[in-house]
Amino acid sequence: MTLTKQYYPDLKETVYRKILDNGLEVVFIHKPDYQETLGIMAVRFGALDTIFRPKYRKLYRQFPAGIAHFLEHKLFEMSDGSDAVALFSNLGAEVNAFTSYQQTVYYFSTTDNVKESLQVLQKFTETFHITQESLEREQSIISQEINMYQDDPDYQLYMGLLKQLYPESALSDDIAGTLQSLEEVNIKDLKMNFDLFYQPSNKLLLVVGPENPEDLLVDIEAYQAKSRRRKVYEIDKRDHDFLPVKQSSQIELPISGPKLALGFKGNVKFTSLSIPFYRLAIKLFFAMALGWTSSTYQEWYEKGRLDDSFQMEIEIHDAFQLVTMTLDTHEPLAMSNRLRQLLKNITTLPDFNQEHLDLVKQELYGDFLKSLNSLEQLAMHYVDGWIGKEDGLALTEMLDKLSLEDVLYAGQDFIKTSEVSDFIIFPQ
């Protein structure tokens, strides 16, 4: 029953960890001064996982887009006819779930009945029960969900850019799938995906809160010991063969002013820096180039070229690398060209100096420390790291090790190997 202990002195956080006999990883982040407890079951299974094979089979299979999200919805309906949401509510807990490109996460928060809530969390994420009637009902519900987003111009902007950067791939589809892919979802495929991806060795049970970790572990081990033993399957995921980007596209919608999305699709080899170091270096690089502390941002803001609508998103993973910039602008074509030219000539910018890097590092570290006051954000730092088999709490160490040369190398490498596209929405 021994837990391994890791202390992060800069964060003043203690993490306890154990891998159970069935492969389930159990982690506790002890927060003795808090009243609330957060419980999470994370699964390494997301919207990108549509082409794979169990290693006992020779051929890969492609499954409908949105199947991970579909499973997330249906697992709340338990085999004994009860509803997991109602069970949590009866215990005084709130529960929710989400699916991303690389993970599915179920979580609850409560100030009471923690052990009972953990049992419900374990139970409904280990059992599969779907009837044809409930399948068809869910297809209708998710179809309405997809249709609802079609009227959101910011959603259309982002998805329009992804379709340019990753045409005909899982990244160009909504995480919920498409109306066509929903019709292709069937019980047999859902069961196969559940059996493969929801095996204990592919899951993380994380508890963040004031309870004694060893006390909780006794209950968790007892529950897992009496759970039905499942055969362990190795999964072989096929890499996505992304097509070349489409250079530019535009549509018209009933909006008050134009919107621009500019995207960089990376083709990184990760030879000199590991993925977490590279990701952090890219975040620092773009913050130095176009963050609010940069001279470019300040100049463009004063001239009215940028406003508070400007946002950057950075996704650096083994499966894909993506940097997006979105903004409202009355000159979308000119702004797209300015941003492209700026990043082509990045080495000429005066902002790439040690003093500015130190400032950006301090800001990033401060935001990270502030986020740890939220149980949800602290937990998701850990989960995001676990999904990529990284340490999601090791930011301090990485910041200390990354030099200005590392940041410039990563940024220039990313820009040099990237394919670029933009997507514009004009008012009708």
Short mmCIF file of C-alpha atoms in Angstrom, two decimals:
data_model
loop_
_atom_site.label_atom_id
_atom_site.label_comp_id
_atom_site.label_asym_id
_atom_site.label_seq_id
_atom_site.Cartn_x
_atom_site.Cartn_y
_atom_site.Cartn_z
CA MET A 1 0.00 0.00 0.00
CA THR A 2 3.07 2.24 -0.12
CA LEU A 3 2.69 5.57 -1.89
CA THR A 4 5.65 7.23 -3.54
CA LYS A 5 5.99 10.86 -2.51
CA GLN A 6 7.24 13.79 -4.55
CA TYR A 7 7.60 17.26 -3.11
CA TYR A 8 7.82 20.40 -5.27
CA PRO A 9 9.58 22.93 -2.99
CA ASP A 10 9.01 25.97 -5.22
CA LEU A 11 5.29 25.19 -5.48
CA LYS A 12 4.94 23.87 -1.91
CA GLU A 13 2.91 20.97 -3.34
CA THR A 14 3.18 17.30 -2.36
CA VAL A 15 2.10 14.56 -4.77
CA TYR A 16 1.55 10.93 -3.74
CA ARG A 17 1.40 8.22 -6.39
CA LYS A 18 0.86 4.49 -6.79
CA ILE A 19 0.18 2.18 -9.74
CA LEU A 20 -2.25 -0.56 -8.68
CA ASP A 21 -1.94 -4.22 -9.63
CA ASN A 22 -4.45 -3.78 -12.46
CA GLY A 23 -2.44 -0.88 -13.95
CA LEU A 24 -4.61 2.01 -12.72
CA GLU A 25 -2.48 4.98 -11.71
CA VAL A 26 -3.71 6.64 -8.52
CA VAL A 27 -2.41 10.10 -7.58
CA PHE A 28 -3.16 12.39 -4.63
CA ILE A 29 -2.28 16.07 -4.39
CA HIS A 30 -2.71 16.79 -0.71
CA LYS A 31 -4.25 20.20 0.12
CA PRO A 32 -4.80 20.10 3.89
CA ASP A 33 -5.95 23.73 4.15
CA TYR A 34 -8.80 23.33 1.64
CA GLN A 35 -12.41 22.30 2.32
CA GLU A 36 -13.27 21.09 -1.17
CA THR A 37 -12.15 17.85 -2.81
CA LEU A 38 -11.80 17.28 -6.54
CA GLY A 39 -11.83 13.77 -7.98
CA ILE A 40 -10.81 13.08 -11.58
CA MET A 41 -10.77 10.01 -13.81
CA ALA A 42 -8.71 10.77 -16.92
CA VAL A 43 -8.44 8.49 -19.95
CA ARG A 44 -5.80 8.62 -22.69
CA PHE A 45 -8.48 8.65 -25.38
CA GLY A 46 -9.55 11.68 -27.37
CA ALA A 47 -10.96 12.91 -30.64
CA LEU A 48 -7.71 12.20 -32.52
CA ASP A 49 -7.83 8.49 -31.67
CA THR A 50 -9.87 7.31 -34.64
CA ILE A 51 -7.35 5.07 -36.46
CA PHE A 52 -5.86 2.20 -34.47
CA ARG A 53 -5.72 -1.54 -33.99
CA PRO A 54 -5.39 -3.88 -31.05
CA LYS A 55 -1.96 -5.47 -31.43
CA TYR A 56 -3.52 -8.90 -31.84
CA ARG A 57 -5.00 -7.73 -35.15
CA LYS A 58 -3.11 -7.04 -38.36
CA LEU A 59 -5.22 -4.29 -39.89
CA TYR A 60 -5.93 -0.79 -38.66
CA ARG A 61 -9.51 0.38 -38.47
CA GLN A 62 -10.87 3.89 -38.84
CA PHE A 63 -13.73 4.81 -36.54
CA PRO A 64 -16.24 7.65 -36.91
CA ALA A 65 -15.21 11.15 -35.82
CA GLY A 66 -16.63 12.02 -32.41
CA ILE A 67 -16.70 8.49 -31.00
CA ALA A 68 -14.66 9.43 -27.89
CA HIS A 69 -17.06 12.28 -27.13
CA PHE A 70 -20.03 9.97 -27.71
CA LEU A 71 -18.69 7.49 -25.14
CA GLU A 72 -18.13 10.31 -22.66
CA HIS A 73 -21.83 11.16 -22.85
CA LYS A 74 -23.12 7.60 -22.64
CA LEU A 75 -21.07 6.30 -19.71
CA PHE A 76 -23.19 8.37 -17.32
CA GLU A 77 -26.02 5.89 -18.03
CA MET A 78 -25.09 2.96 -15.80
CA SER A 79 -25.84 -0.73 -16.35
CA ASP A 80 -28.26 -0.94 -13.40
CA GLY A 81 -30.41 1.79 -14.95
CA SER A 82 -29.22 4.55 -12.62
CA ASP A 83 -27.87 7.91 -13.75
CA ALA A 84 -24.40 8.82 -12.48
CA VAL A 85 -25.30 12.53 -12.39
CA ALA A 86 -28.20 11.80 -10.04
CA LEU A 87 -26.03 9.60 -7.82
CA PHE A 88 -23.45 12.38 -7.43
CA SER A 89 -26.20 14.91 -6.75
CA ASN A 90 -27.62 12.70 -3.98
CA LEU A 91 -24.15 12.69 -2.40
CA GLY A 92 -23.92 16.49 -2.57
CA ALA A 93 -21.32 16.44 -5.34
CA GLU A 94 -21.23 18.17 -8.72
CA VAL A 95 -20.00 16.17 -11.71
CA ASN A 96 -19.01 16.98 -15.27
CA ALA A 97 -16.85 15.68 -18.11
CA PHE A 98 -15.14 16.82 -21.30
CA THR A 99 -13.36 15.37 -24.31
CA SER A 100 -10.38 17.00 -26.01
CA TYR A 101 -8.19 15.87 -28.90
CA GLN A 102 -6.09 13.60 -26.68
CA GLN A 103 -8.08 12.83 -23.56
CA THR A 104 -11.44 12.25 -21.90
CA VAL A 105 -11.81 13.57 -18.36
CA TYR A 106 -14.58 12.92 -15.79
CA TYR A 107 -14.52 14.95 -12.57
CA PHE A 108 -16.52 15.78 -9.47
CA SER A 109 -16.18 18.33 -6.67
CA THR A 110 -17.56 18.00 -3.18
CA THR A 111 -17.07 18.94 0.46
CA ASP A 112 -18.63 15.74 1.80
CA ASN A 113 -19.03 12.01 1.03
CA VAL A 114 -15.67 11.89 -0.74
CA LYS A 115 -15.20 8.11 -0.52
CA GLU A 116 -18.72 7.44 -1.78
CA SER A 117 -18.24 9.89 -4.67
CA LEU A 118 -14.95 8.20 -5.60
CA GLN A 119 -16.74 4.86 -5.75
CA VAL A 120 -19.36 6.26 -8.13
CA LEU A 121 -16.62 7.80 -10.28
CA GLN A 122 -14.82 4.46 -10.52
CA LYS A 123 -17.99 2.51 -11.17
CA PHE A 124 -19.51 4.47 -14.02
CA THR A 125 -16.19 4.81 -15.86
CA GLU A 126 -15.56 1.05 -15.82
CA THR A 127 -18.94 -0.19 -17.06
CA PHE A 128 -20.44 -0.07 -20.55
CA HIS A 129 -24.19 -0.22 -21.05
CA ILE A 130 -25.79 1.23 -24.16
CA THR A 131 -29.05 0.20 -25.82
CA GLN A 132 -30.03 0.95 -29.40
CA GLU A 133 -32.75 3.28 -28.12
CA SER A 134 -30.30 5.30 -25.98
CA LEU A 135 -27.80 5.37 -28.86
CA GLU A 136 -30.34 6.93 -31.21
CA ARG A 137 -31.44 9.39 -28.52
CA GLU A 138 -27.84 10.49 -28.00
CA GLN A 139 -27.28 10.87 -31.74
CA SER A 140 -30.14 13.36 -31.77
CA ILE A 141 -28.84 15.26 -28.72
CA ILE A 142 -25.29 15.62 -30.07
CA SER A 143 -26.62 16.61 -33.51
CA GLN A 144 -28.43 19.51 -31.85
CA GLU A 145 -25.22 20.39 -30.00
CA ILE A 146 -23.26 20.50 -33.27
CA ASN A 147 -25.93 22.58 -35.02
CA MET A 148 -26.02 25.04 -32.14
CA TYR A 149 -22.37 25.99 -32.69
CA GLN A 150 -22.89 26.74 -36.35
CA ASP A 151 -24.30 30.16 -35.43
CA ASP A 152 -21.20 31.12 -33.40
CA PRO A 153 -18.84 33.21 -35.60
CA ASP A 154 -15.80 32.60 -33.34
CA TYR A 155 -16.40 28.85 -33.54
CA GLN A 156 -16.73 29.11 -37.32
CA LEU A 157 -13.51 31.12 -37.45
CA TYR A 158 -11.48 28.56 -35.51
CA MET A 159 -12.94 25.49 -37.22
CA GLY A 160 -12.57 27.15 -40.61
CA LEU A 161 -8.85 27.62 -39.92
CA LEU A 162 -8.43 23.99 -38.80
CA LYS A 163 -10.06 22.78 -42.01
CA GLN A 164 -7.46 24.82 -43.91
CA LEU A 165 -4.53 23.50 -41.88
CA TYR A 166 -5.63 19.86 -41.51
CA PRO A 167 -8.01 19.10 -44.40
CA GLU A 168 -9.92 15.81 -44.24
CA SER A 169 -8.46 14.79 -40.89
CA ALA A 170 -9.72 14.31 -37.34
CA LEU A 171 -8.34 17.75 -36.46
CA SER A 172 -10.62 19.40 -39.01
CA ASP A 173 -13.74 17.89 -37.40
CA ASP A 174 -15.49 19.05 -34.28
CA ILE A 175 -14.55 17.01 -31.21
CA ALA A 176 -18.22 15.96 -31.15
CA GLY A 177 -17.91 14.72 -34.75
CA THR A 178 -20.05 15.65 -37.73
CA LEU A 179 -23.69 15.01 -38.53
CA GLN A 180 -22.56 12.30 -40.95
CA SER A 181 -20.11 10.63 -38.55
CA LEU A 182 -22.76 10.54 -35.81
CA GLU A 183 -24.97 8.41 -38.05
CA GLU A 184 -22.08 5.92 -38.40
CA VAL A 185 -21.64 5.39 -34.64
CA ASN A 186 -22.90 1.97 -33.52
CA ILE A 187 -22.90 -0.07 -30.33
CA LYS A 188 -20.30 -2.58 -31.54
CA ASP A 189 -17.75 0.14 -32.30
CA LEU A 190 -18.46 1.94 -29.03
CA LYS A 191 -17.92 -1.30 -27.11
CA MET A 192 -14.61 -1.96 -28.88
CA ASN A 193 -13.36 1.56 -28.15
CA PHE A 194 -14.45 1.26 -24.53
CA ASP A 195 -12.77 -2.12 -24.03
CA LEU A 196 -9.49 -0.91 -25.49
CA PHE A 197 -9.16 2.61 -24.13
CA TYR A 198 -10.95 2.36 -20.79
CA GLN A 199 -8.77 -0.44 -19.42
CA PRO A 200 -7.26 0.52 -16.03
CA SER A 201 -3.71 0.85 -17.36
CA ASN A 202 -4.90 3.65 -19.66
CA LYS A 203 -6.55 5.66 -16.88
CA LEU A 204 -5.55 8.02 -14.07
CA LEU A 205 -7.50 8.49 -10.85
CA LEU A 206 -6.48 11.83 -9.32
CA VAL A 207 -7.72 13.25 -6.02
CA VAL A 208 -6.93 16.83 -4.97
CA GLY A 209 -8.05 17.90 -1.52
CA PRO A 210 -7.62 17.73 2.26
CA GLU A 211 -8.28 13.99 2.82
CA ASN A 212 -5.53 11.70 4.01
CA PRO A 213 -4.10 10.01 0.87
CA GLU A 214 -3.37 6.68 2.57
CA ASP A 215 -6.89 6.52 3.99
CA LEU A 216 -8.42 7.09 0.57
CA LEU A 217 -6.04 4.61 -1.05
CA VAL A 218 -7.34 1.81 1.20
CA ASP A 219 -10.87 2.31 -0.18
CA ILE A 220 -9.69 2.69 -3.78
CA GLU A 221 -7.58 -0.47 -3.65
CA ALA A 222 -10.46 -2.40 -2.08
CA TYR A 223 -12.83 -1.25 -4.81
CA GLN A 224 -10.41 -2.02 -7.62
CA ALA A 225 -9.60 -5.46 -6.16
CA LYS A 226 -13.24 -6.53 -6.37
CA SER A 227 -13.81 -5.04 -9.83
CA ARG A 228 -14.05 -7.41 -12.76
CA ARG A 229 -10.62 -8.27 -14.10
CA ARG A 230 -10.24 -7.19 -17.69
CA LYS A 231 -7.97 -8.55 -20.33
CA VAL A 232 -5.14 -6.13 -21.10
CA TYR A 233 -4.86 -5.08 -24.74
CA GLU A 234 -2.00 -3.18 -26.30
CA ILE A 235 -3.17 -0.45 -28.66
CA ASP A 236 -1.30 0.58 -31.78
CA LYS A 237 -2.41 4.04 -32.90
CA ARG A 238 -1.61 4.97 -36.47
CA ASP A 239 -0.07 8.37 -37.10
CA HIS A 240 -2.29 10.72 -39.03
CA ASP A 241 -1.14 11.40 -42.58
CA PHE A 242 -1.94 15.09 -42.77
CA LEU A 243 -2.52 16.56 -46.22
CA PRO A 244 -0.86 19.82 -47.32
CA VAL A 245 -2.55 22.96 -46.01
CA LYS A 246 -5.00 25.01 -48.03
CA GLN A 247 -3.50 28.46 -48.30
CA SER A 248 -6.43 30.79 -47.66
CA SER A 249 -10.20 30.91 -47.51
CA GLN A 250 -12.99 33.27 -46.56
CA ILE A 251 -16.73 33.27 -45.92
CA GLU A 252 -19.42 35.81 -45.13
CA LEU A 253 -21.62 35.79 -42.03
CA PRO A 254 -24.02 38.27 -40.42
CA ILE A 255 -21.40 39.94 -38.16
CA SER A 256 -20.52 43.57 -37.48
CA GLY A 257 -16.86 43.45 -38.55
CA PRO A 258 -14.27 41.14 -40.16
CA LYS A 259 -12.50 38.38 -38.24
CA LEU A 260 -9.09 36.88 -39.03
CA ALA A 261 -7.56 33.56 -38.01
CA LEU A 262 -3.94 32.85 -38.91
CA GLY A 263 -2.47 29.41 -38.25
CA PHE A 264 0.94 27.73 -38.31
CA LYS A 265 0.95 23.96 -38.73
CA GLY A 266 4.23 22.67 -37.32
CA ASN A 267 6.33 19.82 -38.65
CA VAL A 268 8.71 19.47 -35.72
CA LYS A 269 11.13 16.53 -35.31
CA PHE A 270 11.99 17.15 -31.60
CA THR A 271 15.64 16.26 -32.05
CA SER A 272 17.34 18.91 -29.88
CA LEU A 273 14.64 19.62 -27.26
CA SER A 274 12.13 17.26 -25.67
CA ILE A 275 8.43 17.95 -26.27
CA PRO A 276 7.73 19.72 -22.93
CA PHE A 277 10.84 21.91 -23.30
CA TYR A 278 10.00 22.67 -26.92
CA ARG A 279 6.41 23.55 -26.00
CA LEU A 280 7.55 25.94 -23.30
CA ALA A 281 10.18 27.48 -25.59
CA ILE A 282 7.52 28.12 -28.25
CA LYS A 283 5.25 29.78 -25.68
CA LEU A 284 8.10 32.04 -24.60
CA PHE A 285 9.06 32.77 -28.21
CA PHE A 286 5.59 33.93 -29.27
CA ALA A 287 5.10 35.86 -26.03
CA MET A 288 8.34 37.73 -26.74
CA ALA A 289 7.31 38.37 -30.35
CA LEU A 290 3.64 39.27 -29.96
CA GLY A 291 2.72 39.19 -26.27
CA TRP A 292 1.50 42.34 -24.56
CA THR A 293 5.04 43.16 -23.31
CA SER A 294 6.47 43.19 -26.86
CA SER A 295 7.17 46.43 -28.70
CA THR A 296 5.25 45.12 -31.71
CA TYR A 297 2.10 44.56 -29.68
CA GLN A 298 2.37 47.98 -28.04
CA GLU A 299 2.95 49.73 -31.38
CA TRP A 300 0.14 47.92 -33.18
CA TYR A 301 -2.21 48.43 -30.25
CA GLU A 302 -1.57 52.20 -30.27
CA LYS A 303 -2.20 52.29 -34.04
CA GLY A 304 -5.47 50.36 -33.65
CA ARG A 305 -4.23 47.31 -35.54
CA LEU A 306 -4.67 45.07 -32.48
CA ASP A 307 -7.23 45.19 -29.69
CA ASP A 308 -8.30 42.98 -26.80
CA SER A 309 -9.77 40.44 -29.23
CA PHE A 310 -6.26 39.29 -30.21
CA GLN A 311 -5.57 35.79 -28.91
CA MET A 312 -2.83 33.21 -29.44
CA GLU A 313 -3.21 29.50 -28.79
CA ILE A 314 -0.28 27.09 -28.78
CA GLU A 315 -0.59 23.30 -29.04
CA ILE A 316 2.69 21.37 -29.18
CA HIS A 317 2.32 17.59 -29.03
CA ASP A 318 3.92 14.57 -30.62
CA ALA A 319 0.87 14.04 -32.84
CA PHE A 320 0.51 17.65 -34.01
CA GLN A 321 1.92 21.15 -33.48
CA LEU A 322 -0.24 24.19 -33.95
CA VAL A 323 -0.07 27.93 -33.27
CA THR A 324 -3.16 30.05 -33.99
CA MET A 325 -3.82 33.77 -33.84
CA THR A 326 -7.33 35.19 -33.97
CA LEU A 327 -8.50 38.78 -33.91
CA ASP A 328 -11.19 41.20 -34.99
CA THR A 329 -9.75 43.61 -37.56
CA HIS A 330 -11.03 45.95 -40.24
CA GLU A 331 -8.04 45.03 -42.44
CA PRO A 332 -7.80 41.21 -42.24
CA LEU A 333 -5.77 40.73 -45.44
CA ALA A 334 -3.22 43.37 -44.45
CA MET A 335 -2.97 42.02 -40.88
CA SER A 336 -2.42 38.49 -42.13
CA ASN A 337 0.42 39.73 -44.30
CA ARG A 338 1.92 41.83 -41.46
CA LEU A 339 1.93 38.88 -39.07
CA ARG A 340 3.51 36.58 -41.65
CA GLN A 341 6.22 39.09 -42.50
CA LEU A 342 6.91 39.83 -38.85
CA LEU A 343 7.54 36.15 -38.09
CA LYS A 344 9.64 35.68 -41.23
CA ASN A 345 12.01 38.42 -40.06
CA ILE A 346 11.84 37.59 -36.38
CA THR A 347 15.59 37.80 -35.71
CA THR A 348 15.56 41.53 -36.50
CA LEU A 349 13.14 42.31 -33.66
CA PRO A 350 14.67 44.17 -30.70
CA ASP A 351 12.51 42.23 -28.22
CA PHE A 352 14.63 39.09 -28.33
CA ASN A 353 17.01 39.88 -25.52
CA GLN A 354 17.74 38.43 -22.09
CA GLU A 355 15.95 41.16 -20.20
CA HIS A 356 12.70 40.63 -22.09
CA LEU A 357 12.98 36.84 -21.77
CA ASP A 358 13.36 37.20 -17.99
CA LEU A 359 10.27 39.41 -17.89
CA VAL A 360 8.19 36.94 -19.92
CA LYS A 361 9.41 34.04 -17.77
CA GLN A 362 8.39 35.90 -14.61
CA GLU A 363 4.95 36.60 -16.04
CA LEU A 364 4.47 32.96 -17.08
CA TYR A 365 5.65 31.70 -13.70
CA GLY A 366 3.39 34.14 -11.86
CA ASP A 367 0.35 33.04 -13.86
CA PHE A 368 1.25 29.41 -13.17
CA LEU A 369 1.56 29.99 -9.42
CA LYS A 370 -1.74 31.85 -9.35
CA SER A 371 -3.46 28.99 -11.17
CA LEU A 372 -2.40 26.55 -8.45
CA ASN A 373 -4.84 28.24 -6.05
CA SER A 374 -7.64 26.63 -8.07
CA LEU A 375 -8.10 22.91 -7.46
CA GLU A 376 -9.40 22.50 -11.00
CA GLN A 377 -6.45 24.23 -12.64
CA LEU A 378 -3.91 22.47 -10.41
CA ALA A 379 -5.49 19.12 -11.29
CA MET A 380 -5.53 19.87 -15.02
CA HIS A 381 -1.84 20.83 -14.98
CA TYR A 382 -1.15 17.36 -13.64
CA VAL A 383 -3.59 15.60 -16.00
CA ASP A 384 -2.26 17.39 -19.09
CA GLY A 385 1.23 16.28 -18.16
CA TRP A 386 0.11 12.70 -17.51
CA ILE A 387 -1.62 12.48 -20.89
CA GLY A 388 1.70 13.24 -22.61
CA LYS A 389 3.69 11.15 -20.10
CA GLU A 390 5.25 14.34 -18.77
CA ASP A 391 5.42 16.12 -15.41
CA GLY A 392 2.76 18.82 -15.53
CA LEU A 393 4.11 20.53 -12.40
CA ALA A 394 7.76 20.86 -13.49
CA LEU A 395 7.45 24.37 -14.95
CA THR A 396 9.94 25.98 -12.57
CA GLU A 397 12.74 23.59 -13.45
CA MET A 398 12.15 23.98 -17.18
CA LEU A 399 12.01 27.78 -17.01
CA ASP A 400 15.35 27.82 -15.22
CA LYS A 401 16.98 25.59 -17.84
CA LEU A 402 15.69 27.27 -21.01
CA SER A 403 18.13 29.84 -22.36
CA LEU A 404 17.57 32.64 -24.84
CA GLU A 405 19.40 30.50 -27.43
CA ASP A 406 16.96 27.62 -26.78
CA VAL A 407 13.97 29.90 -27.24
CA LEU A 408 15.31 31.39 -30.47
CA TYR A 409 16.25 27.97 -31.81
CA ALA A 410 12.81 26.51 -31.11
CA GLY A 411 10.94 29.51 -32.51
CA GLN A 412 12.98 29.77 -35.69
CA ASP A 413 12.80 26.00 -36.19
CA PHE A 414 9.02 26.08 -35.79
CA ILE A 415 8.53 29.02 -38.18
CA LYS A 416 10.94 27.58 -40.76
CA THR A 417 9.25 24.16 -40.90
CA SER A 418 5.64 25.36 -40.56
CA GLU A 419 2.94 25.56 -43.18
CA VAL A 420 0.78 28.68 -42.91
CA SER A 421 -2.84 29.41 -43.72
CA ASP A 422 -5.48 31.97 -42.85
CA PHE A 423 -9.26 32.06 -42.69
CA ILE A 424 -11.30 35.25 -42.81
CA ILE A 425 -14.94 35.99 -42.05
CA PHE A 426 -16.34 39.11 -43.70
CA PRO A 427 -19.68 40.74 -42.84
CA GLN A 428 -22.47 39.90 -45.26
#
